[in-house]
Short mmCIF file of C-alpha atoms and ligand atoms in Angstrom, two decimals:
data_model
loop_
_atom_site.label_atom_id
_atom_site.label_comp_id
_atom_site.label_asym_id
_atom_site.label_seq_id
_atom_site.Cartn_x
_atom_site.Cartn_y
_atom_site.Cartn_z
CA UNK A 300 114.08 2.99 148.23
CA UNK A 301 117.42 3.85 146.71
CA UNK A 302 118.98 7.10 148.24
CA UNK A 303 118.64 8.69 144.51
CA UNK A 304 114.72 8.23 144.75
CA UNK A 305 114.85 9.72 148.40
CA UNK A 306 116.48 12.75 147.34
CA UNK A 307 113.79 13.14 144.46
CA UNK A 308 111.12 13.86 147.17
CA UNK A 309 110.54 17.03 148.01
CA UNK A 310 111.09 17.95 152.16
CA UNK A 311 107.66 18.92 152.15
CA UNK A 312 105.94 15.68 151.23
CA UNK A 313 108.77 13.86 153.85
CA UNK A 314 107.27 16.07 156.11
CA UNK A 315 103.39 15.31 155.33
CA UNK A 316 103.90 11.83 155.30
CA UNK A 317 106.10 11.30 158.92
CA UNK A 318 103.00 13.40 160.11
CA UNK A 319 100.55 11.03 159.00
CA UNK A 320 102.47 7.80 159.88
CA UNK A 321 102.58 9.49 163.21
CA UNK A 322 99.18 9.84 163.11
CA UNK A 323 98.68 6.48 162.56
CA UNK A 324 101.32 4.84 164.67
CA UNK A 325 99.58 6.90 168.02
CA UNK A 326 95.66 5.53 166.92
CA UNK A 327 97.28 1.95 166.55
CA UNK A 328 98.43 2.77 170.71
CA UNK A 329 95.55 3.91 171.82
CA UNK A 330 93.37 1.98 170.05
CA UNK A 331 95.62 -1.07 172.56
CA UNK A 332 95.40 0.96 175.07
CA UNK A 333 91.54 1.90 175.60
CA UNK A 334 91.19 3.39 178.95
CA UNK A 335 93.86 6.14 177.21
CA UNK A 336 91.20 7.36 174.68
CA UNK A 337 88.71 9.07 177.32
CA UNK A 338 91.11 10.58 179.64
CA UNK A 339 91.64 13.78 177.95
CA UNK A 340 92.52 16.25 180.46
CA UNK A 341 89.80 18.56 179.84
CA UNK A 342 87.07 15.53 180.41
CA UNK A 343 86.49 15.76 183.77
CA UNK A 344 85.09 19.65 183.86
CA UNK A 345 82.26 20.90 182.48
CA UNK A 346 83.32 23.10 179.14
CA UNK A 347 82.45 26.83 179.26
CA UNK A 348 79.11 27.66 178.27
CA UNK A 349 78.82 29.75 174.82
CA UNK A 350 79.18 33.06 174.94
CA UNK A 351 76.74 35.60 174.77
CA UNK A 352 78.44 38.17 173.13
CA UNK A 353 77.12 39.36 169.84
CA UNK A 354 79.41 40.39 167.31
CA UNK A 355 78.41 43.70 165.91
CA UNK A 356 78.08 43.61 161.87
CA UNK A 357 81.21 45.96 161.03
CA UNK A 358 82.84 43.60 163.42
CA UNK A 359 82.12 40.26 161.50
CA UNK A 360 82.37 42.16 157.73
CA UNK A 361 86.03 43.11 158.53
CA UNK A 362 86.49 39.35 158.34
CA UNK A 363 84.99 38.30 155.17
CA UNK A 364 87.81 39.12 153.10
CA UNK A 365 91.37 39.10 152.88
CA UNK A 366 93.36 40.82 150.63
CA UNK A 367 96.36 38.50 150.39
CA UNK A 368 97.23 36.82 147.70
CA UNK A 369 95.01 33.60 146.56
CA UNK A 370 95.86 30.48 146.12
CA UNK A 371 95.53 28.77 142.50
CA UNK A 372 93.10 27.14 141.54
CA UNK A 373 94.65 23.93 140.81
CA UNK A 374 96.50 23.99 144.17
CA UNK A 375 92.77 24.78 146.06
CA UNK A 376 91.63 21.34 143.87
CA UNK A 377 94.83 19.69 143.58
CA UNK A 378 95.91 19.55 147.51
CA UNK A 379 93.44 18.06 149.58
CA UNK A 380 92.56 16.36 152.76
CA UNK A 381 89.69 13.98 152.13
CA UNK A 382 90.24 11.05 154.03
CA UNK A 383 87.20 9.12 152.59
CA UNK A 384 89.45 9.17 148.96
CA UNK A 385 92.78 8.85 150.72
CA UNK A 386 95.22 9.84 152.55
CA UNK A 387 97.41 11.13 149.87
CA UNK A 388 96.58 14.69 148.99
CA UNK A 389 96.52 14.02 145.31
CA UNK A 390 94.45 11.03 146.28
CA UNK A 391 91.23 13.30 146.40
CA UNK A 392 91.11 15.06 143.50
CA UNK A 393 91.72 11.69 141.52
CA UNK A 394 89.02 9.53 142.94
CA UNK A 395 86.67 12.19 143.54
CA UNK A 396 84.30 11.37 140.57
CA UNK A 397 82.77 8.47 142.37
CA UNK A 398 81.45 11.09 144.77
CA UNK A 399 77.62 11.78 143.11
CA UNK A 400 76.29 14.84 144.74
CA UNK A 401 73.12 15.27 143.30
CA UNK A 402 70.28 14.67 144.31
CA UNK A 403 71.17 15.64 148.00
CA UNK A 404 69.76 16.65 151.63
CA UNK A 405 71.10 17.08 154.65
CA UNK A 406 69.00 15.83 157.29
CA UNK A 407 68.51 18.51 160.73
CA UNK A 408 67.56 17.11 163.53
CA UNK A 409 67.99 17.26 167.68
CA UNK A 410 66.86 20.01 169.97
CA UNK A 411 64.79 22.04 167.76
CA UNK A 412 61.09 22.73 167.01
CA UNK A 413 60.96 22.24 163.19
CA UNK A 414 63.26 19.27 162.35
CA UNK A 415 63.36 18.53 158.98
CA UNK A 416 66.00 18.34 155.85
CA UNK A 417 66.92 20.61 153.21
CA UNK A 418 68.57 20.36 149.51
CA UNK A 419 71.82 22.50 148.04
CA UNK A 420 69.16 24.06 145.81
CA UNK A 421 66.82 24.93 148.69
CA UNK A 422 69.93 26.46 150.36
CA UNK A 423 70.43 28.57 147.78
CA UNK A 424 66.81 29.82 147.70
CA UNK A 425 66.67 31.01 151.29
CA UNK A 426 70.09 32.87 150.79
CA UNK A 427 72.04 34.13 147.79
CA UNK A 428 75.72 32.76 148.27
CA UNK A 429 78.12 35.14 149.25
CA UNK A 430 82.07 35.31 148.31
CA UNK A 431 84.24 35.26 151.74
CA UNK A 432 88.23 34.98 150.99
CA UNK A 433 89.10 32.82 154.26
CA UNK A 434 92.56 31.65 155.42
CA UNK A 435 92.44 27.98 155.67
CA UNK A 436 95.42 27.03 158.66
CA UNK A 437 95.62 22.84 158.32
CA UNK A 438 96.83 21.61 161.78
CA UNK A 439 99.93 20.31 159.81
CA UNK A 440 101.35 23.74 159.33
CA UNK A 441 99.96 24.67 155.88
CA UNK A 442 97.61 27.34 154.55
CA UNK A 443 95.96 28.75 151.55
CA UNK A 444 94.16 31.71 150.52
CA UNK A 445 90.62 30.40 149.08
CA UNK A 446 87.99 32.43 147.66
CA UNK A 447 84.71 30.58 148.99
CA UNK A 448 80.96 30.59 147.86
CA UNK A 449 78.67 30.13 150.82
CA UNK A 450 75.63 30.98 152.83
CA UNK A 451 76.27 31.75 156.68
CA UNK A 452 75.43 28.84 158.70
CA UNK A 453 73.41 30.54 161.02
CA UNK A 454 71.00 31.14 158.38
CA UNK A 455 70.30 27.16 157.37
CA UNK A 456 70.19 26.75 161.29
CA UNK A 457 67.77 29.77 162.38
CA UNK A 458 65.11 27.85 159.85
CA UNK A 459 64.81 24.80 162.15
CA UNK A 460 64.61 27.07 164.65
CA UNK A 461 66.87 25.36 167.73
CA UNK A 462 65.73 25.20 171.11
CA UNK A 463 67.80 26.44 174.28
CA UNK A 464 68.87 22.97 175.06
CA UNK A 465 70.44 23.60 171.81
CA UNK A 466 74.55 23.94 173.02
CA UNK A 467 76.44 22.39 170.38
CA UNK A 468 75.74 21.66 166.85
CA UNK A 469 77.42 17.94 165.49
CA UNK A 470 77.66 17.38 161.71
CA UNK A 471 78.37 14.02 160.30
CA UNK A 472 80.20 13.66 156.49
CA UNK A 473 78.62 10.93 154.03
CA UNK A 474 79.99 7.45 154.88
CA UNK A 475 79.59 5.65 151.81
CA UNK A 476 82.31 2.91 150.74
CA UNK A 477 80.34 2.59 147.18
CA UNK A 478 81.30 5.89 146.55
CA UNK A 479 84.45 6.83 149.20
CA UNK A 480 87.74 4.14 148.65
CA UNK A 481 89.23 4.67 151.41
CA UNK A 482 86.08 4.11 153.88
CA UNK A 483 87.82 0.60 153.23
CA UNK A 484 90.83 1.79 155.29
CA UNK A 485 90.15 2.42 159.52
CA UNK A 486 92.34 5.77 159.10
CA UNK A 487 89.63 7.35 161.06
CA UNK A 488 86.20 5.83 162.78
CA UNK A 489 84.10 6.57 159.82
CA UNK A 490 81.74 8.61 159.37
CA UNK A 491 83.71 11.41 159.61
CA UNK A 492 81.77 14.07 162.67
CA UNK A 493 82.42 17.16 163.70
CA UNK A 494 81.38 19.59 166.11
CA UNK A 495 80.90 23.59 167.01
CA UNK A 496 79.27 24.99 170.02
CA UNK A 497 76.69 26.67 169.33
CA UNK A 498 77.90 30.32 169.55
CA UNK A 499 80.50 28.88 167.13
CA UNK A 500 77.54 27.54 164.59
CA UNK A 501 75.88 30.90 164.71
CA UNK A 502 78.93 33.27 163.93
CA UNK A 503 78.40 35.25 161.14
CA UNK A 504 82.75 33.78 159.94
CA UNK A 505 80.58 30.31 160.15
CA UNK A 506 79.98 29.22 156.07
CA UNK A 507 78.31 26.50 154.88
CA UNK A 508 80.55 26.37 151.14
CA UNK A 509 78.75 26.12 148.04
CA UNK A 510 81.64 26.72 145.59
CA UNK A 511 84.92 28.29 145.24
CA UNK A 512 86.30 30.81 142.84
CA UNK A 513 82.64 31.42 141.71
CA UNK A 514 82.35 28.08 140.54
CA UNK A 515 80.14 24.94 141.87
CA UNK A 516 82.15 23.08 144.54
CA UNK A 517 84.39 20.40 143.38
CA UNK A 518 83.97 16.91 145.64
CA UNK A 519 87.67 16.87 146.40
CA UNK A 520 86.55 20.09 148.63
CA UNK A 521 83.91 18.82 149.52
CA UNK A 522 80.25 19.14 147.35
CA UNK A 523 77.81 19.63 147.80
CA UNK A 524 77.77 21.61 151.00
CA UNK A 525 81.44 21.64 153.72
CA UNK A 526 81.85 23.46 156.90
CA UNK A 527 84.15 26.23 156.81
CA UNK A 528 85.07 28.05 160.08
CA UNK A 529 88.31 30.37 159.55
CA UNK A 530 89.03 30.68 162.86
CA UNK A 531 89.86 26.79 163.49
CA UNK A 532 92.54 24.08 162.21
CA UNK A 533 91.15 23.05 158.78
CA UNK A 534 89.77 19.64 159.89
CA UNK A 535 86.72 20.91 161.83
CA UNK A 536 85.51 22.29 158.98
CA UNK A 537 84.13 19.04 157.81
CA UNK A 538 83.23 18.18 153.98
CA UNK A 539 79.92 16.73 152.26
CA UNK A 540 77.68 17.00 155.10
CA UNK A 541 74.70 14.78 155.23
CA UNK A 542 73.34 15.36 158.90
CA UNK A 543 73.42 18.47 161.42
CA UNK A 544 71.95 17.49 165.51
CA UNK A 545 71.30 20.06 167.74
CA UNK A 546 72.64 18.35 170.95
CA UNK A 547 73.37 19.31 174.51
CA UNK A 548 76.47 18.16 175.36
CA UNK A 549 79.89 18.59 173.43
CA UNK A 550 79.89 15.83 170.61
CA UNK A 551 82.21 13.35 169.68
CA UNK A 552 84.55 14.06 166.42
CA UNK A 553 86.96 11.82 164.44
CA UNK A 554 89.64 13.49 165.73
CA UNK A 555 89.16 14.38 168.74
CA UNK A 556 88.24 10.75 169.19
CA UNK A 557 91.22 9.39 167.75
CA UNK A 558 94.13 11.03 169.86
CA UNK A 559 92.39 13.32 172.32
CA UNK A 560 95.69 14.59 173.51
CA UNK A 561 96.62 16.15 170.18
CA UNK A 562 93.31 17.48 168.57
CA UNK A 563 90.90 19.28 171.02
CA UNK A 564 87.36 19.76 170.28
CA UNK A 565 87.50 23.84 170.17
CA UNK A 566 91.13 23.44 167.61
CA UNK A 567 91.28 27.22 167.65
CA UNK A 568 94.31 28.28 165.49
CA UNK A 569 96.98 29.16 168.20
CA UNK A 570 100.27 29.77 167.72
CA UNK A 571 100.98 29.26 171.32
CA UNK A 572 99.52 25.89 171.82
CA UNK A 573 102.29 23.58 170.13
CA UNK A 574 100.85 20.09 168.84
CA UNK A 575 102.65 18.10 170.95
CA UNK A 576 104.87 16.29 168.01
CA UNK A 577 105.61 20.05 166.16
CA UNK A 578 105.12 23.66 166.69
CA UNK A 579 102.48 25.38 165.29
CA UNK A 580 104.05 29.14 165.29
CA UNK A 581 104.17 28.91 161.65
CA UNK A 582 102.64 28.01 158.21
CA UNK A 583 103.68 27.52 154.94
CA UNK A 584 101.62 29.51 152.61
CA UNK A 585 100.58 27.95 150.19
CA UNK A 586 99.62 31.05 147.65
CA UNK A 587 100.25 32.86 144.53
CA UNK A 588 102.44 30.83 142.03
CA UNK A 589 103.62 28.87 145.35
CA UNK A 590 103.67 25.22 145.29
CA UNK A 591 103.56 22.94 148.79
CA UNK A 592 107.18 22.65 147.98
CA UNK A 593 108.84 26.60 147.65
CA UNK A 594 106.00 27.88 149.78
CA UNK A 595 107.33 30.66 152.31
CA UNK A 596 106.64 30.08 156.13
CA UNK A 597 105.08 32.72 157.85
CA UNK A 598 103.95 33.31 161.48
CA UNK A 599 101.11 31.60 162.46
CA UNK A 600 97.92 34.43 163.92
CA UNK A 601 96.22 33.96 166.98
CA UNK A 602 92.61 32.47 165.43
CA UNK A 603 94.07 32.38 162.37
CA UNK A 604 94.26 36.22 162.31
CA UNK A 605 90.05 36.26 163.24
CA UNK A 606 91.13 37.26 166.97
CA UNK A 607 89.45 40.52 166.01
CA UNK A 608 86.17 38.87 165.33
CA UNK A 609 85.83 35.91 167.45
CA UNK A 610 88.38 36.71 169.92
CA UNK A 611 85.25 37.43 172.34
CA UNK A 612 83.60 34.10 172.24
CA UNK A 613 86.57 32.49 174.49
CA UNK A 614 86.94 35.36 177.27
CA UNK A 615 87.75 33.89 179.95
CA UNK A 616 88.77 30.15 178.93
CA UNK A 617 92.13 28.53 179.13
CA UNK A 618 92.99 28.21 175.85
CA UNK A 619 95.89 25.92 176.90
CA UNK A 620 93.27 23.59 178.15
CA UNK A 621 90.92 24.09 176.06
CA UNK A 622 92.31 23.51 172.35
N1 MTE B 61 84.77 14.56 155.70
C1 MTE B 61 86.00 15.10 155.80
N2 MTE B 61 86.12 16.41 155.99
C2 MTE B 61 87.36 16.97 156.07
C3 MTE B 61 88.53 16.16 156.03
C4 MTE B 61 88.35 14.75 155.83
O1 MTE B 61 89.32 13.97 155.76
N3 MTE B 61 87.08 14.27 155.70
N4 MTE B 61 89.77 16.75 156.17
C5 MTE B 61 89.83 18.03 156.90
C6 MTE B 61 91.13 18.66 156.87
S1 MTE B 61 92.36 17.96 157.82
C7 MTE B 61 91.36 19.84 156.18
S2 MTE B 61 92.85 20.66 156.30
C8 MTE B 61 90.33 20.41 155.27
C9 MTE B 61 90.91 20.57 153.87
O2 MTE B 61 90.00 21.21 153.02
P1 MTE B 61 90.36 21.43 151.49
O3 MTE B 61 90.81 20.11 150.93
O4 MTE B 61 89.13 21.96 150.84
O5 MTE B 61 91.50 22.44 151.47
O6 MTE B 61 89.16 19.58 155.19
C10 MTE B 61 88.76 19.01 156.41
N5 MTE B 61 87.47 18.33 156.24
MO1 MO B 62 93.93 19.59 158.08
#
């Protein structure tokens, strides 16, 4: 590349793409190194049980909307992370049509008594989507404003009614190379998983996504249904869910998998807790007439700025060794 076509890139997509060949280069060394991958620090001790502390409901409303400013539309749906289409974040929204989301279920299953599966449409019947305007904090340092659609987790998961051996809650993403490109590429162990404990699952922050700005969900964010929990790095909340297992112990994830050293399982937003390849103290903001490339930085919150409502889940836990 000539030095004049270097200088045409904006900083910002430099930026994005050193992180992901960083990504990449540290999965190629562990994946030659396997005794590396289990010996996360934290894997020797027992994690901390969920908490028992409820969250009262003026608590948990005070988080359901901010009033900054949102980010466009075409930004929300134009800037993605969607690994299954690509690693480019334009990559997404331009091979998303592939993705057919209709008809649909997600299958529920594990430690439960009434295992079954349910539809988008059946979703919708048991609860009325709600509007929640959620930061969104990607572990790579930026954010966005987004005005979600959604019905609280908790009340898809109280219908299958989970038993007490019930800790965590794993959710696994379609895995479907007909209808995903990049499944072709190993830029994560497909299908994508993620994880909450269960105190996590239950919050009443916790949204399963229907849509966004009042409109049906577009694929490149993840239709039908996607995770979205506030409080944590964007990648745990995990897109186009097909399964949810009540299990016991803490599940495997994709990235938590792929470099344990760099993406915990809890990922709460911390400004205090650098990645270890860049500091995560602040964001760029992705909002208002902002594009990736002239957005301002701004401090990075304690959970994302949700300290307030789920703040009481972690008392007590090292957040240093657990992130
Ligand atoms: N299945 C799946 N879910 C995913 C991802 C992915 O690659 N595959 N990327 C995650 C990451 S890193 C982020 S930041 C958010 C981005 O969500 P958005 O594109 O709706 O802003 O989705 C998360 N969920
Ligand atoms: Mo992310």
């Amino acid at each position: 590349m000539s030095l004049r076509d270097a200088l045409k890139i904006p900083a910002s997509q430099i930026t994005d793409e050193q992180v992901y060949r960083e990504r990449r280069r540290v999965l190629a060394a562990l994946a030659a190194a396997p005794a590396l991958g289990l010996a996360g620090c934290a894997g020797a001790e027992a994690p901390p049980p969920p908490s028992k502390v409820a969250v009262t409901p003026e608590q948990a409303r005070s988080g359901f909307r901010t009033a900054e400013a949102l980010t466009r539309y075409e930004d929300i749906t134009g800037y993605n992370n969607y690994y299954e289409f690509g690693t480019g974040k334009a990559d997404p929204s331009r091979a998303r049509r592939t993705l057919r989301t209709s008809p649909w279920t997600i299958a529920v299953g594990g430690h439960c008594a009434k295992p079954g599966r349910f539809s988008p449409d059946e979703l919708r019947r048991w609860a009325v989507p709600e509007e929640r305007v959620y930061r969104l904090r990607c572990v790579e340092g930026w954010s966005m404003v987004i005005p979600w659609l959604g019905v609280p987790l908790a009340k898809a998961l109280e219908r299958f009614e989970p038993t007490s051996r019930a800790k965590y809650v794993a959710f696994t993403t379609l895995a479907d190379p007909e209808q995903m490109p990049g499944l072709a590429y190993p830029a994560l162990d497909w299908p994508y998983r993620e994880g909450l404990r269960i105190d996590e699952a239950m919050h009443p922050l916790t949204l399963l996504a229907t849509g966004l700005y009042g409109k049906p969900l577009p694929q490149q964010n993840g239709a039908p249904l996607r995770l979205v929990v506030p409080w944590k790095y964007g990648f745990k909340s995990i897109k186009s869910i097909v399964a949810i297992t009540f299990v016991e112990r803490m599940p495997s994830t994709s990235w938590n998998d792929a470099q344990p050293r760099e993406y915990g399982f809890f990922s709460n937003v911390n400004p205090n807790v650098d990645h270890p390849r860049w500091s995560q103290k602040t964001e760029r903001r992705i909002a208002g007439t902002a594009s990736k490339l002239f957005a301002e930085r701004i401090p990075t919150r304690p959970f994302n700025g949700y300290a307030e409502q789920v703040g009481a889940l972690y008392a007590g836990m090292d957040l240093r060794k657990w992130f």
